[in-house]
PDB file of C-alpha atoms in Angstrom:
ATOM      1  CA  ALA A   1      -8.301  15.461   7.452  1.00 60.00           C
ATOM      2  CA  GLN A   2      -8.851  11.875   7.373  1.00 66.00           C
ATOM      3  CA  SER A   3      -4.965  10.275   7.962  1.00 83.00           C
ATOM      4  CA  VAL A   4      -3.148   7.386   9.077  1.00 89.00           C
ATOM      5  CA  THR A   5       0.202   8.562  11.359  1.00 93.00           C
ATOM      6  CA  GLN A   6       2.965   6.000  11.651  1.00 94.00           C
ATOM      7  CA  LEU A   7       5.044   8.131  14.080  1.00 90.00           C
ATOM      8  CA  ASP A   8       8.624   6.415  13.763  1.00 93.00           C
ATOM      9  CA  SER A   9      10.186   6.404  10.005  1.00 92.00           C
ATOM     10  CA  GLN A  10      12.744   3.847  11.298  1.00 95.00           C
ATOM     11  CA  VAL A  11      13.132   1.324  13.932  1.00 97.00           C
ATOM     12  CA  PRO A  12      16.423  -0.465  14.849  1.00 97.00           C
ATOM     13  CA  VAL A  13      16.712  -3.402  16.686  1.00 97.00           C
ATOM     14  CA  PHE A  14      18.519  -6.198  17.444  1.00 97.00           C
ATOM     15  CA  GLU A  15      17.533  -9.660  16.978  1.00 97.00           C
ATOM     16  CA  GLU A  16      15.584 -11.374  19.394  1.00 97.00           C
ATOM     17  CA  ALA A  17      14.517  -8.140  21.014  1.00 97.00           C
ATOM     18  CA  PRO A  18      10.797  -7.093  21.348  1.00 97.00           C
ATOM     19  CA  VAL A  19       9.442  -4.498  18.655  1.00 98.00           C
ATOM     20  CA  GLU A  20       6.421  -1.946  18.646  1.00 97.00           C
ATOM     21  CA  LEU A  21       5.902  -0.153  15.546  1.00 98.00           C
ATOM     22  CA  ARG A  22       3.177   2.680  16.228  1.00 97.00           C
ATOM     23  CA  CYS A  23       0.149   4.021  14.168  1.00 96.00           C
ATOM     24  CA  ASN A  24      -2.782   6.231  14.640  1.00 95.00           C
ATOM     25  CA  TYR A  25      -5.508   6.950  12.655  1.00 91.00           C
ATOM     26  CA  SER A  26      -8.066   9.865  12.284  1.00 86.00           C
ATOM     27  CA  SER A  27     -11.270   9.205  14.071  1.00 71.00           C
ATOM     28  CA  SER A  28     -13.162  10.020  10.753  1.00 70.00           C
ATOM     29  CA  VAL A  29     -11.924   6.984   8.863  1.00 65.00           C
ATOM     30  CA  SER A  30     -14.118   3.881   8.861  1.00 66.00           C
ATOM     31  CA  VAL A  31     -12.711   1.221  11.375  1.00 73.00           C
ATOM     32  CA  TYR A  32     -11.146  -1.417   9.270  1.00 84.00           C
ATOM     33  CA  LEU A  33      -7.250  -1.224   9.945  1.00 89.00           C
ATOM     34  CA  PHE A  34      -4.488  -2.990   8.345  1.00 91.00           C
ATOM     35  CA  TRP A  35      -0.812  -3.714   8.378  1.00 95.00           C
ATOM     36  CA  TYR A  36       1.130  -4.485   5.305  1.00 94.00           C
ATOM     37  CA  VAL A  37       4.632  -5.464   4.930  1.00 95.00           C
ATOM     38  CA  GLN A  38       6.894  -4.586   1.706  1.00 93.00           C
ATOM     39  CA  TYR A  39      10.273  -6.609   1.346  1.00 90.00           C
ATOM     40  CA  PRO A  40      12.900  -4.885  -0.720  1.00 83.00           C
ATOM     41  CA  ASN A  41      11.715  -4.467  -4.591  1.00 78.00           C
ATOM     42  CA  GLN A  42       8.415  -6.199  -4.025  1.00 83.00           C
ATOM     43  CA  GLY A  43       4.789  -5.040  -3.749  1.00 85.00           C
ATOM     44  CA  LEU A  44       2.985  -5.270  -0.445  1.00 89.00           C
ATOM     45  CA  GLN A  45       1.524  -7.808   1.394  1.00 91.00           C
ATOM     46  CA  LEU A  46      -1.052  -8.010   4.121  1.00 90.00           C
ATOM     47  CA  LEU A  47       0.174  -8.778   7.532  1.00 94.00           C
ATOM     48  CA  LEU A  48      -2.865  -8.879   9.343  1.00 93.00           C
ATOM     49  CA  LYS A  49      -6.275  -6.676   9.739  1.00 90.00           C
ATOM     50  CA  TYR A  50      -8.846  -5.625  11.958  1.00 89.00           C
ATOM     51  CA  LEU A  51     -12.094  -5.717  10.959  1.00 82.00           C
ATOM     52  CA  SER A  52     -14.334  -6.319  13.672  1.00 80.00           C
ATOM     53  CA  GLY A  53     -14.264  -8.446  16.928  1.00 84.00           C
ATOM     54  CA  SER A  54     -11.749  -9.399  18.928  1.00 86.00           C
ATOM     55  CA  THR A  55      -9.269  -6.216  19.184  1.00 89.00           C
ATOM     56  CA  LEU A  56      -6.403  -8.146  19.381  1.00 92.00           C
ATOM     57  CA  VAL A  57      -5.169  -9.606  15.897  1.00 91.00           C
ATOM     58  CA  GLU A  58      -2.646 -12.148  15.130  1.00 90.00           C
ATOM     59  CA  SER A  59      -0.310 -12.852  11.947  1.00 91.00           C
ATOM     60  CA  ILE A  60       1.036 -16.309  10.953  1.00 84.00           C
ATOM     61  CA  ASN A  61       4.727 -15.153  11.721  1.00 89.00           C
ATOM     62  CA  GLY A  62       4.331 -13.831  15.053  1.00 94.00           C
ATOM     63  CA  PHE A  63       3.048 -10.160  14.764  1.00 96.00           C
ATOM     64  CA  GLU A  64      -0.017  -9.047  16.470  1.00 97.00           C
ATOM     65  CA  ALA A  65      -1.834  -5.625  16.574  1.00 97.00           C
ATOM     66  CA  GLU A  66      -4.283  -4.247  18.966  1.00 94.00           C
ATOM     67  CA  PHE A  67      -7.227  -1.999  18.188  1.00 93.00           C
ATOM     68  CA  ASN A  68      -7.668   0.864  20.885  1.00 93.00           C
ATOM     69  CA  LYS A  69     -10.500   2.859  19.765  1.00 88.00           C
ATOM     70  CA  SER A  70      -9.820   5.315  22.849  1.00 90.00           C
ATOM     71  CA  GLN A  71      -6.195   6.082  21.559  1.00 91.00           C
ATOM     72  CA  THR A  72      -7.339   5.923  17.665  1.00 92.00           C
ATOM     73  CA  SER A  73      -4.148   3.327  17.523  1.00 94.00           C
ATOM     74  CA  PHE A  74      -3.464   0.378  15.865  1.00 96.00           C
ATOM     75  CA  HIS A  75       0.157  -0.547  16.989  1.00 97.00           C
ATOM     76  CA  LEU A  76       2.254  -3.278  15.401  1.00 97.00           C
ATOM     77  CA  ARG A  77       4.091  -5.780  18.227  1.00 97.00           C
ATOM     78  CA  LYS A  78       6.397  -8.573  18.076  1.00 97.00           C
ATOM     79  CA  PRO A  79       8.163 -10.164  21.105  1.00 97.00           C
ATOM     80  CA  SER A  80      11.082 -11.494  19.636  1.00 97.00           C
ATOM     81  CA  VAL A  81      12.248 -10.395  16.289  1.00 97.00           C
ATOM     82  CA  HIS A  82      13.985 -12.430  13.285  1.00 96.00           C
ATOM     83  CA  ILE A  83      16.625 -11.007  10.764  1.00 95.00           C
ATOM     84  CA  SER A  84      14.296 -11.906   8.218  1.00 94.00           C
ATOM     85  CA  ASP A  85      11.626  -9.393   9.545  1.00 96.00           C
ATOM     86  CA  THR A  86      13.537  -6.929   8.225  1.00 96.00           C
ATOM     87  CA  ALA A  87      11.204  -5.057   5.745  1.00 96.00           C
ATOM     88  CA  GLU A  88       9.183  -1.763   5.777  1.00 94.00           C
ATOM     89  CA  TYR A  89       5.855  -1.897   7.535  1.00 96.00           C
ATOM     90  CA  PHE A  90       2.739   0.234   6.574  1.00 94.00           C
ATOM     91  CA  CYS A  91      -0.173   0.980   8.650  1.00 93.00           C
ATOM     92  CA  ALA A  92      -3.276   1.579   6.393  1.00 89.00           C
ATOM     93  CA  ALA A  93      -7.168   2.276   7.027  1.00 86.00           C
ATOM     94  CA  VAL A  94     -10.299   2.264   4.711  1.00 78.00           C
ATOM     95  CA  ARG A  95     -11.530   5.809   3.819  1.00 66.00           C
ATOM     96  CA  THR A  96     -14.899   6.638   2.951  1.00 58.00           C
ATOM     97  CA  LEU A  97     -15.092   8.365  -0.095  1.00 48.00           C
ATOM     98  CA  GLY A  98     -18.654   9.082  -1.483  1.00 41.00           C
ATOM     99  CA  SER A  99     -20.167   5.716  -1.927  1.00 40.00           C
ATOM    100  CA  GLN A 100     -16.854   3.771  -2.138  1.00 49.00           C
ATOM    101  CA  GLY A 101     -14.151   3.537   0.174  1.00 54.00           C
ATOM    102  CA  ASN A 102     -10.371   2.894  -0.498  1.00 67.00           C
ATOM    103  CA  LEU A 103      -7.258   2.522   1.672  1.00 75.00           C
ATOM    104  CA  ILE A 104      -5.150   5.112   3.112  1.00 81.00           C
ATOM    105  CA  PHE A 105      -1.684   4.374   3.966  1.00 86.00           C
ATOM    106  CA  GLY A 106       0.658   5.772   6.700  1.00 90.00           C
ATOM    107  CA  LYS A 107       4.021   6.837   5.303  1.00 89.00           C
ATOM    108  CA  GLY A 108       5.919   3.538   6.564  1.00 93.00           C
ATOM    109  CA  THR A 109       8.219   2.480   9.124  1.00 95.00           C
ATOM    110  CA  LYS A 110      11.417   0.724   8.157  1.00 95.00           C
ATOM    111  CA  LEU A 111      12.214  -1.931  10.494  1.00 97.00           C
ATOM    112  CA  SER A 112      15.765  -2.859  10.526  1.00 97.00           C
ATOM    113  CA  VAL A 113      16.786  -5.982  12.505  1.00 97.00           C
ATOM    114  CA  LYS A 114      20.548  -6.437  13.471  1.00 96.00           C
ATOM    115  CA  PRO A 115      22.569  -9.406  14.861  1.00 94.00           C
TER     116      PRO A 115
ATOM    117  CA  SER B   1      -7.458 -17.520  -7.131  1.00 70.00           C
ATOM    118  CA  GLN B   2      -7.304 -13.790  -7.856  1.00 72.00           C
ATOM    119  CA  THR B   3      -3.967 -12.522  -9.361  1.00 88.00           C
ATOM    120  CA  ILE B   4      -2.483  -9.286 -10.461  1.00 92.00           C
ATOM    121  CA  HIS B   5      -0.236  -8.732 -12.826  1.00 93.00           C
ATOM    122  CA  GLN B   6       2.167  -5.325 -13.255  1.00 94.00           C
ATOM    123  CA  TRP B   7       4.588  -4.991 -15.722  1.00 91.00           C
ATOM    124  CA  PRO B   8       7.245  -4.306 -16.549  1.00 92.00           C
ATOM    125  CA  ALA B   9       9.534  -4.593 -13.535  1.00 91.00           C
ATOM    126  CA  THR B  10      11.926  -2.144 -14.342  1.00 93.00           C
ATOM    127  CA  LEU B  11      12.043   0.836 -16.662  1.00 96.00           C
ATOM    128  CA  VAL B  12      14.791   3.469 -17.336  1.00 97.00           C
ATOM    129  CA  GLN B  13      13.228   6.394 -19.383  1.00 97.00           C
ATOM    130  CA  PRO B  14      14.830   9.760 -20.647  1.00 97.00           C
ATOM    131  CA  VAL B  15      13.070  12.840 -19.552  1.00 97.00           C
ATOM    132  CA  GLY B  16      10.236  14.061 -22.157  1.00 97.00           C
ATOM    133  CA  SER B  17       9.439  10.360 -23.131  1.00 97.00           C
ATOM    134  CA  PRO B  18       6.054   8.797 -23.007  1.00 97.00           C
ATOM    135  CA  LEU B  19       5.267   6.051 -20.101  1.00 96.00           C
ATOM    136  CA  SER B  20       2.625   3.353 -20.149  1.00 96.00           C
ATOM    137  CA  LEU B  21       2.581   0.807 -17.319  1.00 96.00           C
ATOM    138  CA  GLU B  22       0.073  -1.989 -17.329  1.00 95.00           C
ATOM    139  CA  CYS B  23      -1.659  -3.785 -14.524  1.00 96.00           C
ATOM    140  CA  THR B  24      -4.145  -6.583 -15.341  1.00 96.00           C
ATOM    141  CA  VAL B  25      -6.136  -8.553 -12.657  1.00 94.00           C
ATOM    142  CA  GLU B  26      -7.160 -12.259 -13.156  1.00 92.00           C
ATOM    143  CA  GLY B  27      -9.743 -14.290 -11.082  1.00 87.00           C
ATOM    144  CA  THR B  28     -12.120 -11.423 -10.197  1.00 85.00           C
ATOM    145  CA  SER B  29     -14.799  -9.024 -11.679  1.00 84.00           C
ATOM    146  CA  ASN B  30     -15.284  -5.427 -11.364  1.00 85.00           C
ATOM    147  CA  PRO B  31     -12.570  -4.809  -8.940  1.00 87.00           C
ATOM    148  CA  ASN B  32     -11.583  -1.447  -7.424  1.00 88.00           C
ATOM    149  CA  LEU B  33      -8.283  -0.513  -9.148  1.00 91.00           C
ATOM    150  CA  TYR B  34      -5.459   1.551  -7.999  1.00 91.00           C
ATOM    151  CA  TRP B  35      -2.273   3.276  -8.859  1.00 93.00           C
ATOM    152  CA  TYR B  36       0.065   4.275  -6.094  1.00 91.00           C
ATOM    153  CA  ARG B  37       3.682   5.778  -6.182  1.00 92.00           C
ATOM    154  CA  GLN B  38       6.164   5.049  -3.574  1.00 89.00           C
ATOM    155  CA  ALA B  39       9.051   7.582  -3.584  1.00 79.00           C
ATOM    156  CA  ALA B  40      12.106   7.380  -1.321  1.00 73.00           C
ATOM    157  CA  GLY B  41      10.944   8.502   2.269  1.00 68.00           C
ATOM    158  CA  ARG B  42       7.477   9.494   1.643  1.00 72.00           C
ATOM    159  CA  GLY B  43       5.420   6.437   1.972  1.00 79.00           C
ATOM    160  CA  LEU B  44       2.505   5.466  -0.560  1.00 85.00           C
ATOM    161  CA  GLN B  45       0.737   8.207  -2.697  1.00 85.00           C
ATOM    162  CA  LEU B  46      -2.472   7.402  -4.132  1.00 85.00           C
ATOM    163  CA  LEU B  47      -2.568   8.392  -7.675  1.00 90.00           C
ATOM    164  CA  PHE B  48      -5.278   7.284  -9.294  1.00 91.00           C
ATOM    165  CA  TYR B  49      -8.641   5.084  -8.490  1.00 88.00           C
ATOM    166  CA  SER B  50     -11.045   3.562 -10.687  1.00 90.00           C
ATOM    167  CA  VAL B  51     -14.781   1.914  -9.812  1.00 87.00           C
ATOM    168  CA  GLY B  52     -15.291   0.735 -13.150  1.00 90.00           C
ATOM    169  CA  ILE B  53     -14.525   0.599 -16.877  1.00 93.00           C
ATOM    170  CA  GLY B  54     -13.728   4.332 -18.033  1.00 92.00           C
ATOM    171  CA  GLN B  55     -14.305   5.515 -14.688  1.00 91.00           C
ATOM    172  CA  ILE B  56     -10.895   7.206 -13.068  1.00 92.00           C
ATOM    173  CA  SER B  57     -10.651   9.513 -10.102  1.00 88.00           C
ATOM    174  CA  SER B  58      -7.055  11.546  -9.721  1.00 87.00           C
ATOM    175  CA  GLU B  59      -6.022  12.275  -6.115  1.00 80.00           C
ATOM    176  CA  VAL B  60      -3.096  14.189  -6.993  1.00 77.00           C
ATOM    177  CA  PRO B  61      -2.580  16.709 -10.145  1.00 67.00           C
ATOM    178  CA  GLN B  62       0.152  15.997 -12.154  1.00 79.00           C
ATOM    179  CA  ASN B  63       1.436  14.863 -15.534  1.00 89.00           C
ATOM    180  CA  LEU B  64       0.225  11.437 -15.224  1.00 94.00           C
ATOM    181  CA  SER B  65      -3.020   9.779 -16.468  1.00 95.00           C
ATOM    182  CA  ALA B  66      -4.744   6.720 -15.964  1.00 96.00           C
ATOM    183  CA  SER B  67      -7.111   4.773 -18.068  1.00 96.00           C
ATOM    184  CA  ARG B  68      -9.434   1.633 -17.767  1.00 96.00           C
ATOM    185  CA  PRO B  69     -10.198   0.343 -21.066  1.00 95.00           C
ATOM    186  CA  GLN B  70     -11.415  -3.164 -19.791  1.00 95.00           C
ATOM    187  CA  ASP B  71     -12.881  -4.073 -16.346  1.00 93.00           C
ATOM    188  CA  ARG B  72      -9.765  -6.081 -15.233  1.00 93.00           C
ATOM    189  CA  GLN B  73      -6.893  -3.531 -17.144  1.00 96.00           C
ATOM    190  CA  PHE B  74      -5.661  -0.460 -15.439  1.00 96.00           C
ATOM    191  CA  ILE B  75      -2.884   1.670 -17.284  1.00 97.00           C
ATOM    192  CA  LEU B  76      -0.784   4.558 -16.034  1.00 96.00           C
ATOM    193  CA  SER B  77       0.257   6.739 -18.509  1.00 96.00           C
ATOM    194  CA  SER B  78       2.328   9.703 -19.429  1.00 96.00           C
ATOM    195  CA  LYS B  79       3.168  12.040 -22.367  1.00 95.00           C
ATOM    196  CA  LYS B  80       6.181  13.529 -21.134  1.00 96.00           C
ATOM    197  CA  LEU B  81       7.988  12.253 -18.255  1.00 96.00           C
ATOM    198  CA  LEU B  82       9.784  14.553 -15.533  1.00 95.00           C
ATOM    199  CA  LEU B  83      12.778  13.985 -13.404  1.00 94.00           C
ATOM    200  CA  SER B  84      10.179  13.628 -10.558  1.00 91.00           C
ATOM    201  CA  ASP B  85       8.310  11.204 -11.980  1.00 93.00           C
ATOM    202  CA  SER B  86      10.833   8.655 -10.939  1.00 92.00           C
ATOM    203  CA  GLY B  87       9.843   5.911  -8.170  1.00 92.00           C
ATOM    204  CA  PHE B  88       8.262   2.723  -7.619  1.00 92.00           C
ATOM    205  CA  TYR B  89       4.477   2.297  -8.937  1.00 95.00           C
ATOM    206  CA  LEU B  90       2.238  -0.149  -7.414  1.00 93.00           C
ATOM    207  CA  CYS B  91      -0.898  -1.191  -8.741  1.00 94.00           C
ATOM    208  CA  ALA B  92      -3.397  -2.835  -6.519  1.00 91.00           C
ATOM    209  CA  TRP B  93      -6.983  -4.170  -6.375  1.00 88.00           C
ATOM    210  CA  CYS B  94      -9.847  -4.295  -3.908  1.00 82.00           C
ATOM    211  CA  GLY B  95     -12.922  -6.124  -4.027  1.00 73.00           C
ATOM    212  CA  GLN B  96     -16.381  -4.532  -3.838  1.00 66.00           C
ATOM    213  CA  SER B  97     -16.255  -4.481   0.110  1.00 66.00           C
ATOM    214  CA  ASN B  98     -13.085  -2.616  -0.034  1.00 59.00           C
ATOM    215  CA  THR B  99     -11.623  -4.561   3.058  1.00 69.00           C
ATOM    216  CA  GLU B 100      -8.411  -5.532   1.779  1.00 76.00           C
ATOM    217  CA  ALA B 101      -6.061  -4.785  -1.179  1.00 82.00           C
ATOM    218  CA  PHE B 102      -3.804  -7.089  -2.888  1.00 87.00           C
ATOM    219  CA  PHE B 103      -0.911  -5.498  -4.906  1.00 90.00           C
ATOM    220  CA  GLY B 104       1.133  -6.032  -7.877  1.00 92.00           C
ATOM    221  CA  GLN B 105       5.139  -6.419  -7.656  1.00 91.00           C
ATOM    222  CA  GLY B 106       5.489  -3.074  -8.520  1.00 92.00           C
ATOM    223  CA  THR B 107       7.419  -1.141 -11.304  1.00 94.00           C
ATOM    224  CA  ARG B 108      10.682   0.638 -10.715  1.00 93.00           C
ATOM    225  CA  LEU B 109      10.846   3.874 -12.802  1.00 95.00           C
ATOM    226  CA  THR B 110      13.832   5.838 -13.373  1.00 95.00           C
ATOM    227  CA  VAL B 111      13.538   8.808 -15.446  1.00 95.00           C
ATOM    228  CA  VAL B 112      17.210   9.910 -16.382  1.00 97.00           C
TER     229      VAL B 112
END
């Protein structure tokens, strides 16, 4: 079955500590991968995406993710988190469905950054 | 630029009442449109998607339905709400390349 798995439902960290949010995808999905961020009571916003080319992609606010085909992973990392990074993060992948594709999401990881 | 509007932002409805949530997209044509539900601790569940006017695909059997009366309008409905319908509903659209989704601000539905 096509799926995206986020291994951690909650990740508490202290401010300025590094963080890694894990994501694995089933090999049957197309290799377009995304991380979305959701702040409380808001919709999702695209954080970064891998479509092709360099396997390391970066966001404007210091997050990065690396596409690892052999491990079917797309983990999200940040070397030093801020209080404002507290949010829920969703990993997603394009799924091929007939002649159309649509995004499938992991269950999300709640990142809590504490002072 | 493309924008997506979703309303209302919050809604409290009694059990058994009808539901209508509306989503409209501006600045693009022939988008793929999606309705997701986000329940606490359960991530995003795809409910419906549409690739064109009048074309609706359902992912999960339930008492909800969707319609697409116009190219850039997507409506989520129910004839009789259940308590289990409570949740955060998100509308989204993708371009034809399907490589990125854009989300509305969501509707917090509480069925009481």
